[in-house]
Each structure stands twice: as C-alpha cells, then as structure tokens.
Coordinates of C-alpha atoms in Angstrom, one line a residue:
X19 CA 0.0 0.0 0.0
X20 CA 2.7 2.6 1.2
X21 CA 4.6 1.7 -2.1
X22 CA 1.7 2.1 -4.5
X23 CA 1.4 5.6 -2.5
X24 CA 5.0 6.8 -3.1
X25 CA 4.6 5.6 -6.7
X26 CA 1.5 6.9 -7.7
X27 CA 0.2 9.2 -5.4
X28 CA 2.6 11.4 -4.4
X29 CA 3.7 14.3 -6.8
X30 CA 5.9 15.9 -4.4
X31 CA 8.3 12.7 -4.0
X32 CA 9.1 12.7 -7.9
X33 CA 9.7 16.4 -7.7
X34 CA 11.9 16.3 -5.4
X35 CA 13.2 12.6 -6.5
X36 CA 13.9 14.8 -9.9
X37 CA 15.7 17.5 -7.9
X38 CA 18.3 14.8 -6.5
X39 CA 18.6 13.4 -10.3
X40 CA 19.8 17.2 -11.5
X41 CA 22.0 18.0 -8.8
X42 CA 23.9 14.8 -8.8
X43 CA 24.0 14.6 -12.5
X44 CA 25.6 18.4 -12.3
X45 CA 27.7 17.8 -9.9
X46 CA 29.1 14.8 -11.6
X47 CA 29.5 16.2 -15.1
X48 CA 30.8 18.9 -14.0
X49 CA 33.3 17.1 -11.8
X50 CA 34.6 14.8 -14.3
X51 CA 35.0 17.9 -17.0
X52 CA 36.9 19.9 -14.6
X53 CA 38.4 17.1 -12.8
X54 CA 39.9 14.9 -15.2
X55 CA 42.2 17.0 -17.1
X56 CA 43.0 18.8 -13.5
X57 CA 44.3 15.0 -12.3
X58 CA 46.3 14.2 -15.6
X59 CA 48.0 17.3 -15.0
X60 CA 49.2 16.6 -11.3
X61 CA 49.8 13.3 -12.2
X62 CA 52.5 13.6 -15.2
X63 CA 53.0 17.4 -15.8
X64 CA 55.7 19.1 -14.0
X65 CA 55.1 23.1 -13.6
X66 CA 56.1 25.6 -10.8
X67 CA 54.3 25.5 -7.8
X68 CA 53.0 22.2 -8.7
X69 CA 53.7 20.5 -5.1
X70 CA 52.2 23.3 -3.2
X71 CA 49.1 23.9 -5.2
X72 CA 48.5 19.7 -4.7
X73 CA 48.6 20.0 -1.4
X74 CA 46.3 23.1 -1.4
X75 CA 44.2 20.7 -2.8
X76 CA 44.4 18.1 -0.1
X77 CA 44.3 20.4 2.8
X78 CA 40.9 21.6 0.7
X79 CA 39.6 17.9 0.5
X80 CA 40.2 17.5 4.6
X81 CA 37.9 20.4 5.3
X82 CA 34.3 20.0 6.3
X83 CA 32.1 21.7 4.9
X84 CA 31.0 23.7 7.7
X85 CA 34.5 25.4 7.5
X86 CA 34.1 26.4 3.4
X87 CA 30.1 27.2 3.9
X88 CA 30.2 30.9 4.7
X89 CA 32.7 31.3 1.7
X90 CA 30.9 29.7 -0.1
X91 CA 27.3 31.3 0.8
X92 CA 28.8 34.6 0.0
X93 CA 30.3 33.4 -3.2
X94 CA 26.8 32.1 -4.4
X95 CA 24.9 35.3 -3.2
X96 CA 27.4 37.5 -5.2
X97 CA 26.9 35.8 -8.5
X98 CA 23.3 35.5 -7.7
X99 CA 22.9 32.0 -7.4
X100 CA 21.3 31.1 -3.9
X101 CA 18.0 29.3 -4.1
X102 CA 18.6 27.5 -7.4
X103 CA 19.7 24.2 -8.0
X104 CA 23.0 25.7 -9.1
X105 CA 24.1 26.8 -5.5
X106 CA 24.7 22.9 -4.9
X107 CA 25.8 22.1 -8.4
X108 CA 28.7 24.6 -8.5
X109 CA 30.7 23.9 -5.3
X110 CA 30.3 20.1 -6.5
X111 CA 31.6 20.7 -9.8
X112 CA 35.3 21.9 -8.1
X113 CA 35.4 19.4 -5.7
X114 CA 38.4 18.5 -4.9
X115 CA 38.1 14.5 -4.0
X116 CA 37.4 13.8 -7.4
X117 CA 40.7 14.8 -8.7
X118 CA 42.7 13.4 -5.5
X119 CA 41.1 10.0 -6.4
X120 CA 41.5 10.4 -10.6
X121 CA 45.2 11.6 -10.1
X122 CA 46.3 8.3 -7.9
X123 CA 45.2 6.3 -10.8
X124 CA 46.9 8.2 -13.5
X125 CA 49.6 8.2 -11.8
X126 CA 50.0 5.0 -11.9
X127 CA 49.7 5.3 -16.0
X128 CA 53.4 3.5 -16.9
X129 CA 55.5 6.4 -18.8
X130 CA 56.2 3.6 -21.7
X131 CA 52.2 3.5 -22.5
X132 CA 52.8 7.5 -23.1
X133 CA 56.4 7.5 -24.7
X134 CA 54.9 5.0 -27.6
X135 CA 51.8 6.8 -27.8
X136 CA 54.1 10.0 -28.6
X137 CA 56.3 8.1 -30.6
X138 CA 52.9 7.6 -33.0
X139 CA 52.8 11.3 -33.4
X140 CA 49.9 11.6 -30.8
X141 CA 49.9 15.1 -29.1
X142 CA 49.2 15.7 -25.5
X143 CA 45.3 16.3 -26.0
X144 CA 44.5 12.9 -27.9
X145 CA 47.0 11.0 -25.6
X146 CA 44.2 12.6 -22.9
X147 CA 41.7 10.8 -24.9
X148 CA 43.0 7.7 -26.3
X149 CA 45.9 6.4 -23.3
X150 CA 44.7 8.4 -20.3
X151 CA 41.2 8.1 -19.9
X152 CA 40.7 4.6 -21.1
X153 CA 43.8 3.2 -19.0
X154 CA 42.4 5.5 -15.7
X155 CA 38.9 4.5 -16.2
X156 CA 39.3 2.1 -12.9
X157 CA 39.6 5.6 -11.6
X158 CA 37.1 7.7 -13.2
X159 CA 34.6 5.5 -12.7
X160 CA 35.4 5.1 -8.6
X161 CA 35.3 8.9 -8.5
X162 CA 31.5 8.6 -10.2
X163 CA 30.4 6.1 -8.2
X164 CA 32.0 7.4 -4.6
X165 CA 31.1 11.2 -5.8
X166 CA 27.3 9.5 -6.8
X167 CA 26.9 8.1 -3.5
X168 CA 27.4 11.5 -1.9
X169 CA 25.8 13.8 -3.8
X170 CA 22.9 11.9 -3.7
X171 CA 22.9 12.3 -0.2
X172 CA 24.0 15.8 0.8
X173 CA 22.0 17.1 3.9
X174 CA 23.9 20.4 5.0
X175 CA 24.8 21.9 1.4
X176 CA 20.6 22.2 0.3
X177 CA 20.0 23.0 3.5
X178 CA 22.0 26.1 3.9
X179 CA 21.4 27.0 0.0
X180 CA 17.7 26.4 -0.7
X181 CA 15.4 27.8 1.0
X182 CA 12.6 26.9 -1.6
X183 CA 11.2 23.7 -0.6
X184 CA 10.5 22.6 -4.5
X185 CA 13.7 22.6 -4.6
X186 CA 14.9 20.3 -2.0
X187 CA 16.0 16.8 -2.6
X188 CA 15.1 13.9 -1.7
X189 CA 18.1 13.9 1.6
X190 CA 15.8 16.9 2.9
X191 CA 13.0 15.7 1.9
X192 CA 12.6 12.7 3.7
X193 CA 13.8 13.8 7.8
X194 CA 10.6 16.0 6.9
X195 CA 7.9 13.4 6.8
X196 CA 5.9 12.9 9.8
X197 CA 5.8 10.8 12.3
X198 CA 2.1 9.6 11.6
X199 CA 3.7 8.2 7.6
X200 CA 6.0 6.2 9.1
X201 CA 5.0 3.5 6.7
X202 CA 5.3 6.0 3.9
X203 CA 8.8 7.3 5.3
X204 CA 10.0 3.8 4.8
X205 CA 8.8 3.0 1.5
X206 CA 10.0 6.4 0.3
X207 CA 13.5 5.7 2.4
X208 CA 13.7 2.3 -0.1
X209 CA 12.4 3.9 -3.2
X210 CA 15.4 6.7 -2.9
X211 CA 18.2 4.0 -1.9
X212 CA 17.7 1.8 -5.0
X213 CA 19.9 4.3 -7.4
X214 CA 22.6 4.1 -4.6
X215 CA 22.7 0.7 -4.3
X216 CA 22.3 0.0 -8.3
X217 CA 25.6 2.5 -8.7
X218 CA 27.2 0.9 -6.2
X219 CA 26.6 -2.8 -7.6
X220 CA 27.3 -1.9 -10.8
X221 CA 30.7 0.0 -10.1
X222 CA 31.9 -2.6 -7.6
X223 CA 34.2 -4.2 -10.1
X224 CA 35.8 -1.5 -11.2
X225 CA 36.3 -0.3 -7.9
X226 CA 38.1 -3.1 -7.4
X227 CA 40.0 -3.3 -10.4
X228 CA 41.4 0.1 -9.0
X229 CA 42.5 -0.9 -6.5
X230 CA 44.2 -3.9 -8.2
X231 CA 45.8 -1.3 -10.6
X232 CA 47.3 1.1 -8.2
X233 CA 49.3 -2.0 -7.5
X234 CA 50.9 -2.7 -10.6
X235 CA 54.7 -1.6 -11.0
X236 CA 56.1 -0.6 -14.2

C-alpha cells in the first residue's frame, strides 16, 4: 500500500526525487570535466608551484564543509545564485576529491604506454583521450560512483542554500515526513536507496580493479 502511494500518489516525492537526479547529474558532469584534465596534470605534468598547489588541494579535501560554507554562501549570493539548483551544483563541480582519487590512478599510468603513444605522433590532447582516460577508467569510474553516492545524499549543502522547498532533494525531503507516515517514510527511504545501491553494484568491479591497478609496478 505505502509503495503504490510513493509511486503513484505522491507528486511531491518525484519532484523532489527529480531534484536529486539534476543536482547529482551536475555535480558529476561537471566534476569529471573539470576534474579529469586537472588530475592528468598533477599526475605527469611538471610546472612551478606544482607540489604546493597539490597540497592546497588536499588540505581543501580535509575540510568539512561547515569550514568552506560561509565562503561559499557569500560566493553564491554574489553571483546571484542562492536558491537555485545551481548553489549545490557549482561547489560540487570543483570538488576537490574527485581529482585526489582520478590523479592516484593516472599516476600509476606507466610512462612507456605515453612515450609509444608519442612516438605515434599523438599530441598531449589525444593522448588525454586515447591512453589516459581509457587506462584511468578504474579511476574515473570510482570517483563517479563514490562522488554519486554522496551527492545523492548531501543534507547540510541544500539545507543552507535552498530555502525553496520545491527545490529540495530527496536527503531533505525525507527527515521531513511525519511521524504519523512512518510507513510512507520507509517505502519512500527504499524507493530513494535503490539508485545508490544499483551504482554501487554496478561499479563494484571497477572499484576493485582500481584498487588492483594502483598495484601494478612498471
């Protein structure tokens, strides 16, 4: 019964079940557009300042987000952006875990895999494309699945950004049912951990084969 009403009856689950769909889907496009080519460049350029801006990076990956929050409010309220979907979307986008997880695996990219590539006449944006990516996808596909799992469940980033309600997702959504639909509360609980569970499942492998691969020694 409680399932027929989460699936049929209730408009305001699919909105905001829809609102969790565009802010993770952002936040993980974005991610991987800006984070990719940022962790191929750690991993096997050498510029100035290299060392210190990587660890910029890591000491910005160890902060909770109740340290970055005001920045980021005031940020968000200067470019007019508070109260939209893309007050959550943005700060996701330039995330920095993303890159610390891509970079570990391109790392690990043997240099003779790139010195024959080069030797083939292939320049530094198609060896991106054609040796990078596919050998790192271990990586990029951990960083989708680990960065799917929490932007599908951010609490305090909606919270402090929407105030609109038909824009929550479904992680604020749900706390706010009552007491009296507790048999509502858990269907809707299941309903919303199915997508978690089906990424999870169906990046478990490669999340493994990561790991395996971090291992390897040229």
């Amino acid at each position: 019964k409680h399932y027929v009403e989460v699936l049929l009856d209730s408009p305001e689950f699919f909105v905001m079940f829809w609102n969790s769909v565009k802010i993770t889907a952002g936040a993980l496009a974005g991610g991987l557009l800006v984070g990719m080519p940022a962790a191929w460049g750690f991993a096997k350029f050498d510029f100035p300042g290299k060392n210190i801006l990587f660890t910029l990076y890591i000491a910005l990956m160890m902060m909770p987000f109740q340290v970055t929050m005001l920045s980021q409010y005031l940020v968000l309220n200067r470019l007019g952006m508070l109260d939209r979907p893309q007050s959550v979307v943005l700060p996701g986008i330039f995330a920095t875990f993303s890159v610390f997880i891509m970079y570990r695996f391109f790392k690990g990219i043997p240099l003779a895999f790139l010195e024959a590539a080069r030797l083939d006449g292939a320049g530094e944006l198609k060896l991106f494309f054609i040796v990078a990516i596919p050998l790192g996808s271990p990586g990029v596909i951990s960083a989708i699945v680990l960065g799917f799992l929490e932007y599908w469940n951010l609490i305090e980033q909606p919270m402090a950004f929407l105030k609109t309600k038909e824009l929550w997702p479904l992680s604020l959504y749900l706390p706010n049912i009552e007491l009296e639909q507790a048999g509502f509360a858990f269907a809707a609980s299941v309903v919303a951990l199915a997508p978690a569970v089906l990424v999870f499942l169906s990046g478990q492998d490669y999340l493994e084969q990561g790991i395996v691969s971090t291992a390897v020694k040229e």
